[in-house]
GROMACS .gro file of C-alpha atoms in nm:
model
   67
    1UNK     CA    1   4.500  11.532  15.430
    2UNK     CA    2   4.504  11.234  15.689
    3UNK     CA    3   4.432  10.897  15.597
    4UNK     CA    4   4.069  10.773  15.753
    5UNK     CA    5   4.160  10.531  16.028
    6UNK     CA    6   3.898  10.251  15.969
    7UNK     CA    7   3.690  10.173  16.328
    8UNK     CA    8   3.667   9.787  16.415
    9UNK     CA    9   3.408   9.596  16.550
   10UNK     CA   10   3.661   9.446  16.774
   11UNK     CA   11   3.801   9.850  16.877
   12UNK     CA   12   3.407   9.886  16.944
   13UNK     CA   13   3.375   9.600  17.168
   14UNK     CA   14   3.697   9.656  17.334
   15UNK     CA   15   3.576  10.008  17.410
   16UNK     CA   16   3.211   9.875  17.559
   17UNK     CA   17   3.388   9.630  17.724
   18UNK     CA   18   3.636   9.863  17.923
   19UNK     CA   19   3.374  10.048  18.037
   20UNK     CA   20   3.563  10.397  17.992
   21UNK     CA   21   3.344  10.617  17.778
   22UNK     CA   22   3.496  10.577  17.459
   23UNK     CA   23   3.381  10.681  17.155
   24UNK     CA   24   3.473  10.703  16.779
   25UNK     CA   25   3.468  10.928  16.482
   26UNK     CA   26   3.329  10.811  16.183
   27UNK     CA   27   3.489  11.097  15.965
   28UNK     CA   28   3.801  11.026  16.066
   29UNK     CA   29   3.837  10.702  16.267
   30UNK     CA   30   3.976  10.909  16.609
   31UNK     CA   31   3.916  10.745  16.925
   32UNK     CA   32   3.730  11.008  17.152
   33UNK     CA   33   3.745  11.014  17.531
   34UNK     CA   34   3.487  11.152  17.742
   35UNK     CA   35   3.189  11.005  17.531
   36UNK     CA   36   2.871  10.895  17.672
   37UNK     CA   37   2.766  10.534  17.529
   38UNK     CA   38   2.447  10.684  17.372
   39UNK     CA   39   2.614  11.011  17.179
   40UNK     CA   40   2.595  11.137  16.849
   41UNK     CA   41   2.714  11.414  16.695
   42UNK     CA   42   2.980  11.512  16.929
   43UNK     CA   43   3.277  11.745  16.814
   44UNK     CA   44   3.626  11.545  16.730
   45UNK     CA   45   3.902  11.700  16.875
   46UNK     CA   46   4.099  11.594  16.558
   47UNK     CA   47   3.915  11.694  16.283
   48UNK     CA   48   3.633  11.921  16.425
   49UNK     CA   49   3.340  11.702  16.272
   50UNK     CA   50   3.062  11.676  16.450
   51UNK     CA   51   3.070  11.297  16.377
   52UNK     CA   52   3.154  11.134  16.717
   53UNK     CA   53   2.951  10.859  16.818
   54UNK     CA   54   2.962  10.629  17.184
   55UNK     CA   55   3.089  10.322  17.134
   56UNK     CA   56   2.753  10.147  17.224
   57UNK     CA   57   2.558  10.356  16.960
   58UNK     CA   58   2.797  10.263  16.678
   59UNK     CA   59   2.784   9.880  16.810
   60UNK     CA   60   2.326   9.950  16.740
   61UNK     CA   61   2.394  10.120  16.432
   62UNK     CA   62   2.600   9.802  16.275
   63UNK     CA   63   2.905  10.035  16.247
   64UNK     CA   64   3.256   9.877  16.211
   65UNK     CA   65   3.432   9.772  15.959
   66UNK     CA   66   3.566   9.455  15.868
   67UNK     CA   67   3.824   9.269  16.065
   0.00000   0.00000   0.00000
């Protein structure tokens, strides 16, 4: 099995900040293109969870992990 990539407040604000719908999974730390900023639950293309969030959701929800 994978090792979970861990998702960055600075990958989060580097995603808002480009401006390219970006998201993240939080099962398995993918980057996900395609995202809108307010998603949740979207399919990963990597490991099928529905766990893909926008960037700008996960930045509300006080996800990312330490630096």
């Amino acid at each position: 099995m994978p090792k979970k990539r861990r998702i960055t407040v600075a990958q989060i604000m580097q995603a808002i900040e480009a401006d390219d719908s970006l998201g993240f999974c939080i099962a398995c730390g993918a980057q996900a293109e395609g995202v809108e900023p307010d998603a949740q639950g979207y399919e990963c293309e990597e490991c099928g969870a529905e766990k893909v969030y926008g960037a700008e959701e996960l930045l509300i929800m006080g996800f990312g992990g330490a630096e």
